[in-house]
Short mmCIF file of C-alpha atoms in Angstrom, two decimals:
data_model
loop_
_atom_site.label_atom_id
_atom_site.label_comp_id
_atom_site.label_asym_id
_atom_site.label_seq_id
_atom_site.Cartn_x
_atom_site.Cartn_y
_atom_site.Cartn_z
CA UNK A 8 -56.68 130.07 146.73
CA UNK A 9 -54.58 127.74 149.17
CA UNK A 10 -51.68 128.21 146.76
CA UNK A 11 -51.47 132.19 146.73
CA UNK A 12 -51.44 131.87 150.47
CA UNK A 13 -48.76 129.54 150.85
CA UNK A 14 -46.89 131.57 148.55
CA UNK A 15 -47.54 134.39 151.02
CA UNK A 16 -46.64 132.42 154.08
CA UNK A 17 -43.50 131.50 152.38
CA UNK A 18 -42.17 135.21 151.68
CA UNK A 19 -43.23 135.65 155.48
CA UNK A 20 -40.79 132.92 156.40
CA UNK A 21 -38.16 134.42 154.03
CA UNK A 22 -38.20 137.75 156.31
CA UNK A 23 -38.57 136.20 159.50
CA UNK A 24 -37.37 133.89 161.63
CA UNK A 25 -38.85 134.02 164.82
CA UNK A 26 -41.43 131.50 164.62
CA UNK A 27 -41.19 129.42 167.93
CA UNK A 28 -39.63 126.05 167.30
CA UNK A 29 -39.34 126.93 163.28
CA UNK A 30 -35.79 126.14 162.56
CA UNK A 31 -34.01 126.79 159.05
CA UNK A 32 -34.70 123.03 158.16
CA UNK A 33 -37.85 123.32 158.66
CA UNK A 34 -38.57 126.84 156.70
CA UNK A 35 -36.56 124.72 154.10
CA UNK A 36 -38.98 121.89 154.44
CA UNK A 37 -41.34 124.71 153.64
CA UNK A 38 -40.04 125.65 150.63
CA UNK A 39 -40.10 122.30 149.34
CA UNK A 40 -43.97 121.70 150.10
CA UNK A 41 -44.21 124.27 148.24
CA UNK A 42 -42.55 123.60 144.83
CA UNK A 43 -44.53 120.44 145.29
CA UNK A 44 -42.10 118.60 146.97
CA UNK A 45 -43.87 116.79 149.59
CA UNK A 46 -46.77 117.82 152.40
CA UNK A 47 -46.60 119.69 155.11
CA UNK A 48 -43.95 119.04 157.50
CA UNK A 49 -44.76 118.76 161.13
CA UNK A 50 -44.20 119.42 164.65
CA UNK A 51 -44.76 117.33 167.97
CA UNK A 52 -46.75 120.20 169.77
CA UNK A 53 -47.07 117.44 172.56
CA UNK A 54 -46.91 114.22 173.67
CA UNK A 55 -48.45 111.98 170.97
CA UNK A 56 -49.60 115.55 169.30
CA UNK A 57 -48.00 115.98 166.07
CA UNK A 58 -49.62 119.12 163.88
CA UNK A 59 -48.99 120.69 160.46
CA UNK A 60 -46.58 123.43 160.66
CA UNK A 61 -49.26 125.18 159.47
CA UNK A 62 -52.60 125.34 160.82
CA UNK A 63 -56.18 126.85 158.91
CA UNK A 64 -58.26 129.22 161.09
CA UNK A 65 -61.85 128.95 160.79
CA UNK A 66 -62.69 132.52 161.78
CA UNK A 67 -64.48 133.68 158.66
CA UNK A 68 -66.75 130.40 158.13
CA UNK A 69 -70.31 131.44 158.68
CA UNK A 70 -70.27 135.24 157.83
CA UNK A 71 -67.27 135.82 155.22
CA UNK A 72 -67.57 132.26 153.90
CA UNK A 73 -70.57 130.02 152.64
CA UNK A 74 -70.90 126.63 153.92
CA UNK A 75 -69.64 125.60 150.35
CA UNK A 76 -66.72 127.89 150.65
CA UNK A 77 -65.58 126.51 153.92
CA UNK A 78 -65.83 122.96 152.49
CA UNK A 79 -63.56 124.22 149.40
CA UNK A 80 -60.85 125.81 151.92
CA UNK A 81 -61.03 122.87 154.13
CA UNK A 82 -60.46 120.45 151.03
CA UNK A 83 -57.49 122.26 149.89
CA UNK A 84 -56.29 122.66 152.85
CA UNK A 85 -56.41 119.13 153.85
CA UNK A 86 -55.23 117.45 150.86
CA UNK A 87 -52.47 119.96 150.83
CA UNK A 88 -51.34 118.03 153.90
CA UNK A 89 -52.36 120.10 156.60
CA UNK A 90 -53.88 118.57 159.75
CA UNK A 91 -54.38 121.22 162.21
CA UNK A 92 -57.77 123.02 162.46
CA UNK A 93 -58.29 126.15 164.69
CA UNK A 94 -61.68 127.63 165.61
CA UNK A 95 -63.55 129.42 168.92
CA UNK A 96 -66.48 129.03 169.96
CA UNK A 97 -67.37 133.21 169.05
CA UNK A 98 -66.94 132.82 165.30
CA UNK A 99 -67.00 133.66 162.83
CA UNK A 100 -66.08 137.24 163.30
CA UNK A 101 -67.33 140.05 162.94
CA UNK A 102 -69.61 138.40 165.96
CA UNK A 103 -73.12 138.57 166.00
CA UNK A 104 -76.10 136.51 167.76
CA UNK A 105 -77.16 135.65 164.45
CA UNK A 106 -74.08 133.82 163.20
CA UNK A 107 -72.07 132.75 166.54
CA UNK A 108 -71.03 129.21 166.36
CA UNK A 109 -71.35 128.85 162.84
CA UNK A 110 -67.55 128.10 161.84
CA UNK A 111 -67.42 125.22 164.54
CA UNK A 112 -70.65 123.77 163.15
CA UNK A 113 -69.87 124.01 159.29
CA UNK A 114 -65.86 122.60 160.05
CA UNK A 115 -68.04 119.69 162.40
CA UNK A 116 -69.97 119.33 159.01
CA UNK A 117 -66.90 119.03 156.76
CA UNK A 118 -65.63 116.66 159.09
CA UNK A 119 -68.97 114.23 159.19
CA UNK A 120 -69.69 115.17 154.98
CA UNK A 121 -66.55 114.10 154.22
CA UNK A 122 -65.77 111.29 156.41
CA UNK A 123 -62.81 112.08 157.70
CA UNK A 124 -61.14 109.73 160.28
CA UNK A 125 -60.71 111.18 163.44
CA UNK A 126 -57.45 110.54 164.28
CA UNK A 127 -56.24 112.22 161.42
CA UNK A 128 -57.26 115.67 162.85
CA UNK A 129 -55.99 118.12 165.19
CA UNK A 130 -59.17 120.36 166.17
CA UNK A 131 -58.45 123.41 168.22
CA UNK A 132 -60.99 125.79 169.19
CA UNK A 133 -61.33 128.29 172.57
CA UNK A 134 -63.88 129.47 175.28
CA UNK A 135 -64.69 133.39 175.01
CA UNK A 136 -63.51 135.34 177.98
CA UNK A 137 -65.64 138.08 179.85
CA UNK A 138 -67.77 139.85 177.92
CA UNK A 139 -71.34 140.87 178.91
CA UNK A 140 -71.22 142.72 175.10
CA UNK A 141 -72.02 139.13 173.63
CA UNK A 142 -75.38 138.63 175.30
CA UNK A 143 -75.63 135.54 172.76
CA UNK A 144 -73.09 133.36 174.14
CA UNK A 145 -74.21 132.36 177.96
CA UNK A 146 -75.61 135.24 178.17
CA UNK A 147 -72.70 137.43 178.02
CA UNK A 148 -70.10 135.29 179.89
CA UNK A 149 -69.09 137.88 183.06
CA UNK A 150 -66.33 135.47 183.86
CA UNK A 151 -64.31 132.36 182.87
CA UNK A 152 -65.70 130.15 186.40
CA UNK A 153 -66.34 126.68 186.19
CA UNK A 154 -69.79 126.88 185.01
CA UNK A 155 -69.06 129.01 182.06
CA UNK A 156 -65.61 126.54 180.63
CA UNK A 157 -67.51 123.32 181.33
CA UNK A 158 -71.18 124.51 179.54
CA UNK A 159 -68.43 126.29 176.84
CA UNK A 160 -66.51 122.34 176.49
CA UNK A 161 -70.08 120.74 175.90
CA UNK A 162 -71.50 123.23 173.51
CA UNK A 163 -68.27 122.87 171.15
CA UNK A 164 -68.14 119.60 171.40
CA UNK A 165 -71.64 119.36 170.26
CA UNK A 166 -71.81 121.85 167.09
CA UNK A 167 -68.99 120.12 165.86
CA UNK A 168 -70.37 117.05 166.67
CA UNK A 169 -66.99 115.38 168.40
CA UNK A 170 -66.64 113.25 171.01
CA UNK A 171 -62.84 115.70 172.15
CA UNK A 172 -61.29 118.82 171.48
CA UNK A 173 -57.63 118.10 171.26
CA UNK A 174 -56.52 121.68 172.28
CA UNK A 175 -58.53 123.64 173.95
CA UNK A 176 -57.75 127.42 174.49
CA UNK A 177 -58.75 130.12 176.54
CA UNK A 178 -59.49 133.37 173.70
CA UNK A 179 -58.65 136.20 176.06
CA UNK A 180 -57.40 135.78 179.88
CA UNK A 181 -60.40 136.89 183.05
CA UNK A 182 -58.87 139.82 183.83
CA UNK A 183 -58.08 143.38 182.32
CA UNK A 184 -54.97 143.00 180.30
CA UNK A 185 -54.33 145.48 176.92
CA UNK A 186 -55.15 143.18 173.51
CA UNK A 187 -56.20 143.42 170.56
CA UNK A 188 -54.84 146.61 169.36
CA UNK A 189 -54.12 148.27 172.50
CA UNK A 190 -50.02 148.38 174.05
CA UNK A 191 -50.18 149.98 177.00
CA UNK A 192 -51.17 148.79 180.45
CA UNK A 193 -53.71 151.28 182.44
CA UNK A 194 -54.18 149.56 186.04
CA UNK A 195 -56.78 151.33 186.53
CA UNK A 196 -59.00 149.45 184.34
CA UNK A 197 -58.26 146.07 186.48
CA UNK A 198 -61.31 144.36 188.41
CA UNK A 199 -61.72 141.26 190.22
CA UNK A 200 -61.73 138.12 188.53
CA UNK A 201 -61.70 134.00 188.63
CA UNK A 202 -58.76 132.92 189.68
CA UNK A 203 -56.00 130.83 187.96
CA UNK A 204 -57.19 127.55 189.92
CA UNK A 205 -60.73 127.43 188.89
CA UNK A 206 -59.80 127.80 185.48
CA UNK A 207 -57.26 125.00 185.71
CA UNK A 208 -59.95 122.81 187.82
CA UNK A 209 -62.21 123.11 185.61
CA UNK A 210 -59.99 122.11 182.41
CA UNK A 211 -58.29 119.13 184.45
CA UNK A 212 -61.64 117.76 185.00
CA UNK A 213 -62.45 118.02 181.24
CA UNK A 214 -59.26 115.89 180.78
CA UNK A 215 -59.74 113.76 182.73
CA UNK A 216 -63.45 113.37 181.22
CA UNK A 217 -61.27 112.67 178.19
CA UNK A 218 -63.40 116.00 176.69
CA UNK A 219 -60.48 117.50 175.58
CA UNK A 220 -56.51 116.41 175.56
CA UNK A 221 -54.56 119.54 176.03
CA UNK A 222 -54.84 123.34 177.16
CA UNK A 223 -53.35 126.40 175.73
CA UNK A 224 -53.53 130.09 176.27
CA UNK A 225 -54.24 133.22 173.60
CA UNK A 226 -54.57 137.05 173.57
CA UNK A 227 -52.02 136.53 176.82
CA UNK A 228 -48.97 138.52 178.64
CA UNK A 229 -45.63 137.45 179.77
CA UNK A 230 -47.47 137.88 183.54
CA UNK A 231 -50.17 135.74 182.62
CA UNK A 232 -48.66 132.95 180.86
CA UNK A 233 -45.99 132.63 184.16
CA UNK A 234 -48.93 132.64 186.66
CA UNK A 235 -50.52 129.81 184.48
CA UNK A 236 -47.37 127.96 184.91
CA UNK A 237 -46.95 128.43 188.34
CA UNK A 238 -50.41 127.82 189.66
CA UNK A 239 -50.21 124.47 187.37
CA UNK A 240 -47.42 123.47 189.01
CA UNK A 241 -48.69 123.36 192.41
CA UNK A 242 -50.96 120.18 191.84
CA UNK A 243 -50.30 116.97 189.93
CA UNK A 244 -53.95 117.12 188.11
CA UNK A 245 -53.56 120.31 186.47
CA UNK A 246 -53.01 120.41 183.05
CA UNK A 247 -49.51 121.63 181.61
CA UNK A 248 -49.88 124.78 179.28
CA UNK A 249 -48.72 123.76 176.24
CA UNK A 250 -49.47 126.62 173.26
CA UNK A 251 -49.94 129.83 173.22
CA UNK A 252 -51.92 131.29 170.28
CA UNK A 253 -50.94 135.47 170.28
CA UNK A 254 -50.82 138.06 167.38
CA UNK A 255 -47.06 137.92 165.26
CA UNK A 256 -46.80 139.22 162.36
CA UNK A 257 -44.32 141.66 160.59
CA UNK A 258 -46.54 144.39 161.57
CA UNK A 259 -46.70 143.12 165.22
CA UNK A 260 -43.65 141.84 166.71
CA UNK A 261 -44.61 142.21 170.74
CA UNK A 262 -44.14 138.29 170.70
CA UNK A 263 -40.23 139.27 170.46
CA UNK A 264 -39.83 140.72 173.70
CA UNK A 265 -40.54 139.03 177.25
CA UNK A 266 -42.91 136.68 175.88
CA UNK A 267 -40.19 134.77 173.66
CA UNK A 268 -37.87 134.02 176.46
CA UNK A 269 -41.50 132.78 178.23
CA UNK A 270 -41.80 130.73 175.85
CA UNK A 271 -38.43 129.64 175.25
CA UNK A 272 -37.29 128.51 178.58
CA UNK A 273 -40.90 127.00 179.62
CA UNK A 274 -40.75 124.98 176.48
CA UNK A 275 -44.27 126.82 175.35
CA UNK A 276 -45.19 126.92 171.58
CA UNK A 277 -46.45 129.95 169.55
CA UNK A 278 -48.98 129.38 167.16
CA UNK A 279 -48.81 132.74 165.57
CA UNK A 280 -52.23 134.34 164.74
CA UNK A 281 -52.86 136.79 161.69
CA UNK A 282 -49.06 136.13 160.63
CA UNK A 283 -50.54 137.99 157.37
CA UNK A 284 -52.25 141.04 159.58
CA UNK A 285 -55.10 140.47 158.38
CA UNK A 286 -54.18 140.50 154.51
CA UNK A 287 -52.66 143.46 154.59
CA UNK A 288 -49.21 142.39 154.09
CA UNK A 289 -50.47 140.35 151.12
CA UNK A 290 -50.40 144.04 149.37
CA UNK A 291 -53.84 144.04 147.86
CA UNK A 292 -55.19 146.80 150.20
CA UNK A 293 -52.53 149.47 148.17
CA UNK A 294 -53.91 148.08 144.99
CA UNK A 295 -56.33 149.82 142.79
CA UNK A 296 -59.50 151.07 144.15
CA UNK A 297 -57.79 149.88 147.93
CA UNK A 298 -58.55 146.13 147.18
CA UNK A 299 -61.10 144.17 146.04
CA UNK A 300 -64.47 144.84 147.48
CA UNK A 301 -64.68 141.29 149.09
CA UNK A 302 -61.42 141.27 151.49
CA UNK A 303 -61.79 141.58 154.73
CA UNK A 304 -61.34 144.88 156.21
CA UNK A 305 -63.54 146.46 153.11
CA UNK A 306 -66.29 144.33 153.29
CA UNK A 307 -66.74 145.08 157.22
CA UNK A 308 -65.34 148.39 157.25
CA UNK A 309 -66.19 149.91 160.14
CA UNK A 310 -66.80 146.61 161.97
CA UNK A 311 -63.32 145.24 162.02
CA UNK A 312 -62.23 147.79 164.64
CA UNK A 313 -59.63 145.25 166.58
CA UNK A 314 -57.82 144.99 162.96
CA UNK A 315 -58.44 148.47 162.19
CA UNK A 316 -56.62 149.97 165.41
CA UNK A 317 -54.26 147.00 165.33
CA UNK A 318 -53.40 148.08 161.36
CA UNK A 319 -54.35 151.23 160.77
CA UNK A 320 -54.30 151.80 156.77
CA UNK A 321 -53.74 155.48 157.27
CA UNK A 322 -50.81 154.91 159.13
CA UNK A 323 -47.86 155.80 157.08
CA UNK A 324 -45.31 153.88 159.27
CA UNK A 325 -47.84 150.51 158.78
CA UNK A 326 -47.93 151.72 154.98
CA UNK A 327 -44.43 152.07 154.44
CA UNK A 328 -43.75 148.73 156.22
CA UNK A 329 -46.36 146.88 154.77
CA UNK A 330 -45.40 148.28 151.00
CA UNK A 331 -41.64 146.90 151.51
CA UNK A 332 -42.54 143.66 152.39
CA UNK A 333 -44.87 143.19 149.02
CA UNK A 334 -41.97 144.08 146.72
#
């Protein structure tokens, strides 16, 4: 299973090069890991921080994947030479109170099954944003305050049964801002909402707790990613953003824009999110019978409606597109 993907991620390399930090040695490195010439090759994300160029999301464990699943996919994924492990405390997704914190607890059980040494691991996971929809999680975070990150720190830390996170992300910023799908700005949805320096408070005190190591952004804007900067920069004890995990695929290239020259001049890295949209440029959705029953977007159709808007199947521009790149 790991292999078909990394034969995916490699014809995804081949059409693009606008990875953050990914230079040509490096997609060549690529290549080479995968003709079985070595593992992984890696990337100093940050100071005594150095991660697998690729990283395995945990979103599905709980609700797509079994327990034993997970454990396979983690295996291969590990002994493949990849160290970097990404999860949120929401998953798996599609979210429900039955399921939520299910991938971080079944990755904290790999982790403690298998006996893997700590410091061989890069664990990632994030603290939901607003949203008074998921009644299950605080319930219904109305706002990223101090309370909510700190109580959101402890609770990962304990269902993956770790004593640090080493990044820890925000999912979506405390304030209206168009994601998941959605391009254009409408000010009029804006309301009030925690500012930048409570956030960063409350994550410098985590560090300095020795909870979790660094901080990173996702789901963000040029705008927000600046202000971030900027309000860091004014004290000494705030953490320094150092990732930002956003959408980029060849089916969504609004990384390209502003947000690449954000990220190149403040030195920010991209870890690139659904860089397959969601299996669709794998091809197997214009397959017979529109893919097997299992993959994602058939087996919660109807559910998915972030990747549905985001990639809609009927669209003949995202058909077209998606059809060229699996030739």
């Amino acid at each position: 299973m790991l292999v078909t993907w990394l034969n995916l991620i490699r014809r995804y390399f081949n059409h693009s090069l606008s990875f953050i930090h990914l230079s040509q040695r490096s997609i060549e490195k690529v290549e080479l890991m995968m003709s079985g010439g070595g593992g992984v090759p890696v990337f100093n994300l940050a100071p005594n921080l150095n991660v697998s160029r690729l990283c395995l999301g945990t979103m599905t464990f709980g609700e797509q994947n079994t327990l034993s699943q997970s454990f396979q996919l983690l295996d291969e994924a590990y002994h493949a030479g990849i160290n970097f492990f990404d999860s949120a405390e929401m998953y798996p997704v599609p979210q429900r109170a039955q399921t939520w914190g299910m991938s971080e607890e079944y990755f904290g059980h790999w982790i403690k099954h298998r006996n893997i040494p700590r410091d061989r691991l890069v664990i990632a996971t994030k603290v939901a944003g607003p949203s008074g929809q998921m009644t299950w999680i605080r319930g219904g975070p109305k706002s990223l305050d101090a309370t909510n990150i700190s109580q959101a720190i402890d609770n990962s830390l304990l269902r993956m049964q770790l004593d640090y996170i080493d990044l820890y992300q925000i999912h979506w910023p405390d304030r209206y801002v168009p994601m998941f799908g959605e391009t254009e700005y409408d000010p009029v949805q804006q309301y009030s909402s925690i500012s930048i320096d409570e956030q960063l408070d409350a994550l410098s005190r985590a560090v300095n707790d020795g909870k979790i190591r660094y901080i990173g952004l996702s789901n963000e804007t040029p705008y927000g990613l600046m202000k971030f900067i900027q309000v860091a920069e004014k004290s000494s004890s705030y953490p320094k953003i150092v990732s930002l995990q956003n959408s980029y695929s060849l089916l969504c290239r609004t990384f390209d824009s502003a947000m690449a020259e954000c990220c190149h001049q403040e030195s920010i890295s991209l870890l690139a999110y659904s860089p397959l949209a969601m299996g669709i440029l794998s091809g197997k959705y214009f397959s017979h019978g529109n893919g097997p029953a299992d993959a994602r977007l058939n087996l919660f159709k109807g559910k998915y409606s972030e990747g549905e808007s985001r990639y809609n199947l009927s669209n003949k521009a995202i058909q077209a597109a998606a059809r060229l790149i699996g030739m």
